[in-house]
């Protein structure tokens, strides 16, 4: 199973939301990382056929996006803004969605829903009203509904936003389990989500692809660009505008600062190994644009 995105573009009027983006992914969890307005949701909506491309194409398991029926069979989708049926119980909501997706046999639906609720750890809440679930539980229910028709590709748009750290970790583990034998595409603007869950990452900024590859290779992009220095506070105040600052910690009268610069900016600055977060900020800050 492969997902191939080939020069995919989407314009809304004169606004180019996605600009000739190409990449390929196989099974496993893949991160789609980028700041607000990068085009993550647009790309995901194109891949679920909810939007049509302005140009370019993509294919899933050899089927082009134009084959909407096959694509919809292959893809499960958890939208960024998703509204469930608040007055229904967890089971009723799942039952309704399973029916809509064509599972006509009642006993079969019940079995399938039970299995899915077990997998997302909501079995004990099957009689709870959707409106009474916590944010994390709603998100897990969202994954269960996306998996009802047993798709080979699971697309989840910013599922960890607003979750507390414990739920975030639980959610990542859940996606890890669903990624066996499947493609999971996870969008986020949190570098840590990618670092802890994804083997590969695609980085978008203002509709263009900035990076696609192994997460480990991302740091190579920023090698030689990250510096650490200890300066007195007055000197730092004079210099700070010139750099993209990654962190600045006061230590008595001096500051320990980590920042981006193409060449050694002060004799006492030490070149440091970039973290994934550094590399991401480097890619975002490139082209003279501070974040
Ligand atoms: N229906 C629309 N009409 C016009 N412009 C749109 C529409 N939908 C999105 N855009 C614009 O396209 C660009 C990409 O938006 P998109 O929602 O895909 O970004 P995103 O990466 O998902 O952002 P976020 O992190 O905020 O969810 C943005 O500049 C947005 O304003
Ligand atoms: Mg979005």
CSV table of C-alpha atoms and ligand atoms in Angstrom, one decimal:
chain,number,residue,atom,x,y,z
A,1,UNK,CA,0.0,0.0,0.0
A,2,UNK,CA,1.4,3.3,-1.1
A,3,UNK,CA,0.3,6.9,-1.0
A,4,UNK,CA,1.7,8.9,-3.9
A,5,UNK,CA,1.2,12.7,-4.0
A,6,UNK,CA,2.2,14.1,-7.4
A,7,UNK,CA,2.5,17.9,-7.9
A,8,UNK,CA,-0.8,18.4,-6.1
A,9,UNK,CA,-2.0,22.0,-6.0
A,10,UNK,CA,-5.1,23.7,-4.6
A,11,UNK,CA,-6.2,27.3,-5.1
A,12,UNK,CA,-9.1,29.0,-3.4
A,13,UNK,CA,-9.7,31.9,-5.8
A,14,UNK,CA,-6.4,33.7,-6.0
A,15,UNK,CA,-5.1,32.1,-2.8
A,16,UNK,CA,-2.7,29.1,-3.4
A,17,UNK,CA,-3.2,26.9,-0.3
A,18,UNK,CA,-1.1,24.0,-1.7
A,19,UNK,CA,1.6,24.6,-4.3
A,20,UNK,CA,2.7,21.6,-6.4
A,21,UNK,CA,3.4,19.2,-3.5
A,22,UNK,CA,4.9,15.8,-4.2
A,23,UNK,CA,5.9,13.0,-1.9
A,24,UNK,CA,5.4,9.2,-1.4
A,25,UNK,CA,4.8,7.2,1.8
A,26,UNK,CA,4.3,3.5,2.6
A,27,UNK,CA,2.9,1.8,5.7
A,28,UNK,CA,3.5,3.3,9.1
A,29,UNK,CA,2.8,6.7,10.8
A,30,UNK,CA,3.7,9.8,8.9
A,31,UNK,CA,3.7,13.2,10.3
A,32,UNK,CA,2.4,16.2,8.4
A,33,UNK,CA,3.9,19.2,10.2
A,34,UNK,CA,3.5,22.9,9.6
A,35,UNK,CA,2.2,26.1,11.2
A,36,UNK,CA,-1.3,27.5,10.9
A,37,UNK,CA,-2.2,28.1,7.3
A,38,UNK,CA,0.5,25.7,5.9
A,39,UNK,CA,-2.0,23.7,3.9
A,40,UNK,CA,-2.3,20.6,6.1
A,41,UNK,CA,-6.1,20.4,6.2
A,42,UNK,CA,-6.3,21.3,2.5
A,43,UNK,CA,-4.0,18.4,1.7
A,44,UNK,CA,-5.9,16.0,3.9
A,45,UNK,CA,-9.3,17.1,2.4
A,46,UNK,CA,-7.8,16.5,-1.1
A,47,UNK,CA,-6.7,13.0,-0.1
A,48,UNK,CA,-10.2,12.2,1.2
A,49,UNK,CA,-11.8,13.5,-2.0
A,50,UNK,CA,-13.8,16.1,0.0
A,51,UNK,CA,-12.0,18.7,-2.1
A,52,UNK,CA,-10.9,18.5,-5.8
A,53,UNK,CA,-7.3,19.5,-6.8
A,54,UNK,CA,-6.7,22.6,-9.0
A,55,UNK,CA,-3.9,20.6,-10.6
A,56,UNK,CA,-1.8,17.6,-10.0
A,57,UNK,CA,-2.9,14.3,-8.6
A,58,UNK,CA,-2.4,11.6,-5.9
A,59,UNK,CA,-3.1,7.9,-5.7
A,60,UNK,CA,-3.7,5.5,-2.9
A,61,UNK,CA,-2.9,1.8,-3.4
A,62,UNK,CA,-2.7,2.6,-7.2
A,63,UNK,CA,-6.1,4.2,-7.3
A,64,UNK,CA,-6.2,7.9,-8.5
A,65,UNK,CA,-8.1,10.5,-6.5
A,66,UNK,CA,-10.6,10.7,-9.4
A,67,UNK,CA,-11.8,7.2,-8.5
A,68,UNK,CA,-13.7,8.6,-5.6
A,69,UNK,CA,-15.5,5.4,-4.6
A,70,UNK,CA,-12.3,3.4,-4.3
A,71,UNK,CA,-10.5,6.2,-2.4
A,72,UNK,CA,-13.4,6.6,0.0
A,73,UNK,CA,-13.3,2.9,0.7
A,74,UNK,CA,-9.6,3.0,1.3
A,75,UNK,CA,-9.5,6.1,3.6
A,76,UNK,CA,-10.8,6.8,7.1
A,77,UNK,CA,-10.8,10.4,8.2
A,78,UNK,CA,-10.9,12.3,11.5
A,79,UNK,CA,-11.4,15.9,10.6
A,80,UNK,CA,-9.8,18.8,12.6
A,81,UNK,CA,-13.2,20.2,13.5
A,82,UNK,CA,-15.5,17.3,13.9
A,83,UNK,CA,-18.9,17.4,15.5
A,84,UNK,CA,-20.4,14.2,16.7
A,85,UNK,CA,-24.0,13.6,17.7
A,86,UNK,CA,-23.8,15.1,21.2
A,87,UNK,CA,-27.2,13.7,22.4
A,88,UNK,CA,-26.4,10.1,21.4
A,89,UNK,CA,-24.6,7.6,23.4
A,90,UNK,CA,-21.2,6.4,22.2
A,91,UNK,CA,-22.7,3.1,21.0
A,92,UNK,CA,-25.6,4.9,19.2
A,93,UNK,CA,-23.3,7.3,17.5
A,94,UNK,CA,-21.1,4.5,16.3
A,95,UNK,CA,-24.1,2.4,15.2
A,96,UNK,CA,-25.5,5.3,13.2
A,97,UNK,CA,-22.1,5.9,11.4
A,98,UNK,CA,-21.6,2.2,10.8
A,99,UNK,CA,-25.0,2.0,9.2
A,100,UNK,CA,-24.2,5.0,7.0
A,101,UNK,CA,-21.0,3.4,5.9
A,102,UNK,CA,-23.0,0.4,4.7
A,103,UNK,CA,-22.8,-2.1,7.5
A,104,UNK,CA,-26.4,-3.3,7.2
A,105,UNK,CA,-26.2,-6.4,9.3
A,106,UNK,CA,-27.1,-5.5,12.9
A,107,UNK,CA,-25.2,-8.3,14.6
A,108,UNK,CA,-22.2,-7.6,12.5
A,109,UNK,CA,-22.3,-3.9,13.4
A,110,UNK,CA,-22.6,-4.7,17.1
A,111,UNK,CA,-19.6,-7.0,16.9
A,112,UNK,CA,-17.5,-4.5,14.9
A,113,UNK,CA,-18.4,-1.6,17.2
A,114,UNK,CA,-17.6,-3.6,20.3
A,115,UNK,CA,-14.2,-4.5,18.8
A,116,UNK,CA,-13.4,-0.9,17.9
A,117,UNK,CA,-14.5,0.6,21.2
A,118,UNK,CA,-12.3,-2.0,22.9
A,119,UNK,CA,-9.3,-0.9,20.7
A,120,UNK,CA,-9.8,2.8,21.5
A,121,UNK,CA,-10.4,2.0,25.2
A,122,UNK,CA,-13.9,3.3,25.3
A,123,UNK,CA,-15.8,0.0,25.8
A,124,UNK,CA,-16.7,0.9,29.3
A,125,UNK,CA,-18.2,4.1,28.1
A,126,UNK,CA,-20.5,2.7,25.4
A,127,UNK,CA,-23.6,4.0,27.2
A,128,UNK,CA,-22.1,7.5,27.9
A,129,UNK,CA,-23.5,10.4,26.0
A,130,UNK,CA,-21.0,11.8,23.5
A,131,UNK,CA,-21.4,15.3,25.0
A,132,UNK,CA,-20.2,14.0,28.4
A,133,UNK,CA,-16.9,12.6,27.0
A,134,UNK,CA,-13.6,14.4,27.7
A,135,UNK,CA,-11.7,16.0,24.7
A,136,UNK,CA,-9.4,13.0,24.6
A,137,UNK,CA,-12.2,10.5,24.7
A,138,UNK,CA,-14.0,12.3,21.9
A,139,UNK,CA,-10.8,12.1,19.8
A,140,UNK,CA,-10.6,8.4,20.5
A,141,UNK,CA,-14.2,8.0,19.4
A,142,UNK,CA,-13.3,10.0,16.3
A,143,UNK,CA,-10.7,7.4,15.4
A,144,UNK,CA,-13.1,4.6,16.1
A,145,UNK,CA,-15.6,6.1,13.7
A,146,UNK,CA,-12.9,6.6,11.0
A,147,UNK,CA,-12.0,2.9,11.3
A,148,UNK,CA,-15.5,1.5,11.0
A,149,UNK,CA,-15.2,0.5,7.3
A,150,UNK,CA,-11.7,-0.9,7.9
A,151,UNK,CA,-9.8,1.5,5.7
A,152,UNK,CA,-6.2,0.9,4.7
A,153,UNK,CA,-5.4,4.5,5.2
A,154,UNK,CA,-6.2,6.6,8.3
A,155,UNK,CA,-6.0,10.4,8.0
A,156,UNK,CA,-6.2,12.3,11.3
A,157,UNK,CA,-6.1,16.1,11.3
A,158,UNK,CA,-4.5,17.6,14.5
A,159,UNK,CA,-5.9,15.0,16.8
A,160,UNK,CA,-3.6,15.9,19.7
A,161,UNK,CA,-4.5,19.6,19.8
A,162,UNK,CA,-5.9,20.5,23.3
A,163,UNK,CA,-5.2,17.1,24.9
A,164,UNK,CA,-3.4,16.9,28.2
A,165,UNK,CA,0.0,15.2,28.1
A,166,UNK,CA,-1.3,11.8,29.4
A,167,UNK,CA,-4.1,11.7,26.8
A,168,UNK,CA,-1.6,12.8,24.1
A,169,UNK,CA,0.7,9.9,24.9
A,170,UNK,CA,-2.3,7.5,25.0
A,171,UNK,CA,-3.5,8.8,21.7
A,172,UNK,CA,-0.1,8.4,20.0
A,173,UNK,CA,0.0,4.8,21.2
A,174,UNK,CA,-3.4,4.2,19.8
A,175,UNK,CA,-2.3,5.5,16.4
A,176,UNK,CA,0.8,3.3,16.6
A,177,UNK,CA,-1.4,0.2,16.9
A,178,UNK,CA,-3.6,1.2,14.0
A,179,UNK,CA,-0.5,1.8,11.9
A,180,UNK,CA,0.3,-1.9,11.6
A,181,UNK,CA,-0.3,-2.8,8.0
A,182,UNK,CA,-1.8,0.6,7.3
A,183,UNK,CA,-0.8,4.1,6.4
A,184,UNK,CA,-1.6,6.7,9.1
A,185,UNK,CA,-1.2,10.3,8.2
A,186,UNK,CA,-1.2,12.6,11.2
A,187,UNK,CA,-1.1,16.3,11.0
A,188,UNK,CA,0.2,18.4,13.9
A,189,UNK,CA,2.0,21.6,14.7
A,190,UNK,CA,3.7,20.0,17.6
A,191,UNK,CA,7.2,18.7,16.9
A,192,UNK,CA,7.1,16.3,19.8
A,193,UNK,CA,4.2,14.4,18.3
A,194,UNK,CA,6.3,13.7,15.2
A,195,UNK,CA,9.4,13.0,17.2
A,196,UNK,CA,7.7,10.4,19.4
A,197,UNK,CA,5.5,8.7,16.9
A,198,UNK,CA,6.6,9.1,13.3
A,199,UNK,CA,9.3,7.6,11.2
A,200,UNK,CA,8.8,10.0,8.4
A,201,UNK,CA,7.7,13.6,8.2
A,202,UNK,CA,6.5,16.0,5.6
A,203,UNK,CA,6.9,19.6,6.5
A,204,UNK,CA,4.7,22.3,4.8
A,205,UNK,CA,4.9,26.0,5.0
A,206,UNK,CA,2.5,28.3,3.2
A,207,UNK,CA,1.5,25.6,0.8
A,208,UNK,CA,5.0,24.5,-0.2
A,209,UNK,CA,6.9,21.4,0.8
A,210,UNK,CA,9.9,22.2,2.9
A,211,UNK,CA,11.1,18.7,3.9
A,212,UNK,CA,10.1,15.1,3.3
A,213,UNK,CA,12.1,12.3,4.8
A,214,UNK,CA,13.1,10.4,7.9
A,215,UNK,CA,12.7,12.3,11.1
A,216,UNK,CA,16.3,11.5,12.0
A,217,UNK,CA,17.4,13.2,8.8
A,218,UNK,CA,15.6,16.4,9.6
A,219,UNK,CA,18.3,17.4,12.0
A,220,UNK,CA,20.9,17.2,9.3
A,221,UNK,CA,19.2,20.1,7.5
A,222,UNK,CA,20.1,22.4,10.4
A,223,UNK,CA,23.7,21.2,11.0
A,224,UNK,CA,26.1,24.1,11.6
A,225,UNK,CA,23.2,26.5,12.1
A,226,UNK,CA,22.6,26.1,15.8
A,227,UNK,CA,24.7,27.9,18.4
A,228,UNK,CA,25.0,28.3,22.1
A,229,UNK,CA,26.6,31.1,24.0
A,230,UNK,CA,26.8,32.7,27.4
A,231,UNK,CA,26.6,36.5,27.2
A,232,UNK,CA,26.0,39.2,29.8
A,233,UNK,CA,22.5,40.5,29.7
A,234,UNK,CA,23.3,44.0,28.3
A,235,UNK,CA,25.3,42.5,25.4
A,236,UNK,CA,22.5,40.0,24.7
A,237,UNK,CA,19.9,42.9,24.6
A,238,UNK,CA,22.0,44.6,21.9
A,239,UNK,CA,22.4,41.4,19.8
A,240,UNK,CA,19.1,39.6,20.2
A,241,UNK,CA,17.3,41.2,17.2
A,242,UNK,CA,19.8,39.7,14.8
A,243,UNK,CA,19.0,36.1,15.5
A,244,UNK,CA,16.2,33.5,15.7
A,245,UNK,CA,16.3,32.6,19.4
A,246,UNK,CA,15.5,29.0,20.3
A,247,UNK,CA,15.9,29.4,24.0
A,248,UNK,CA,17.3,32.0,26.4
A,249,UNK,CA,17.8,31.2,30.1
A,250,UNK,CA,18.9,33.8,32.7
A,251,UNK,CA,21.8,32.6,34.9
A,252,UNK,CA,22.6,35.4,37.4
A,253,UNK,CA,24.0,38.4,35.4
A,254,UNK,CA,24.4,36.4,32.2
A,255,UNK,CA,22.2,34.7,29.7
A,256,UNK,CA,22.6,31.2,28.2
A,257,UNK,CA,21.2,31.5,24.7
A,258,UNK,CA,20.6,28.9,22.0
A,259,UNK,CA,19.9,30.5,18.6
A,260,UNK,CA,20.2,30.1,14.8
A,261,UNK,CA,23.0,31.7,12.7
A,262,UNK,CA,24.6,30.7,9.5
A,263,UNK,CA,28.2,31.4,10.7
A,264,UNK,CA,29.8,31.7,14.0
A,265,UNK,CA,28.5,35.0,15.3
A,266,UNK,CA,30.7,35.5,18.4
A,267,UNK,CA,34.1,34.0,19.1
A,268,UNK,CA,32.8,32.4,22.2
A,269,UNK,CA,29.7,30.8,20.5
A,270,UNK,CA,29.7,27.0,20.4
A,271,UNK,CA,28.2,25.0,17.5
A,272,UNK,CA,25.7,22.5,18.9
A,273,UNK,CA,23.9,19.5,17.6
A,274,UNK,CA,20.4,20.5,16.4
A,275,UNK,CA,17.4,18.9,18.0
A,276,UNK,CA,14.4,18.1,15.8
A,277,UNK,CA,12.6,21.1,17.2
A,278,UNK,CA,15.7,23.3,16.2
A,279,UNK,CA,15.7,21.8,12.7
A,280,UNK,CA,11.9,22.5,12.3
A,281,UNK,CA,12.3,26.1,13.5
A,282,UNK,CA,15.3,26.5,11.1
A,283,UNK,CA,13.2,25.4,8.2
A,284,UNK,CA,10.4,27.7,9.2
A,285,UNK,CA,12.7,30.7,9.8
A,286,UNK,CA,14.6,30.3,6.5
A,287,UNK,CA,14.2,32.9,3.8
A,288,UNK,CA,14.8,35.7,6.3
A,289,UNK,CA,11.4,35.3,7.9
A,290,UNK,CA,11.4,35.2,11.7
A,291,UNK,CA,8.8,33.1,13.3
B,1,LIG,N1,-12.3,27.5,1.9
B,1,LIG,C1,-11.3,28.4,1.9
B,1,LIG,N2,-11.3,29.5,1.1
B,1,LIG,C2,-10.3,30.3,1.0
B,1,LIG,N3,-9.1,30.1,1.6
B,1,LIG,C3,-9.0,29.0,2.4
B,1,LIG,C4,-10.0,28.1,2.5
B,1,LIG,N4,-9.6,27.0,3.3
B,1,LIG,C5,-8.3,27.3,3.6
B,1,LIG,N5,-7.9,28.5,3.1
B,1,LIG,C6,-6.6,29.1,3.2
B,1,LIG,O1,-5.7,28.2,2.7
B,1,LIG,C7,-4.5,28.2,3.5
B,1,LIG,C8,-4.2,26.8,4.0
B,1,LIG,O2,-5.3,26.5,4.9
B,1,LIG,P1,-5.3,25.1,5.7
B,1,LIG,O3,-6.6,25.1,6.5
B,1,LIG,O4,-5.2,24.0,4.7
B,1,LIG,O5,-4.0,25.2,6.6
B,1,LIG,P2,-3.6,24.3,7.9
B,1,LIG,O6,-2.2,23.9,7.7
B,1,LIG,O7,-4.6,23.2,8.1
B,1,LIG,O8,-3.8,25.3,9.1
B,1,LIG,P3,-4.2,25.1,10.7
B,1,LIG,O9,-2.9,24.6,11.4
B,1,LIG,O10,-4.6,26.4,11.2
B,1,LIG,O11,-5.2,24.1,10.7
B,1,LIG,C9,-4.7,29.2,4.5
B,1,LIG,O12,-4.1,30.4,4.1
B,1,LIG,C10,-6.2,29.4,4.6
B,1,LIG,O13,-6.6,30.7,5.0
B,2,LIG,MG1,-5.8,22.6,9.6
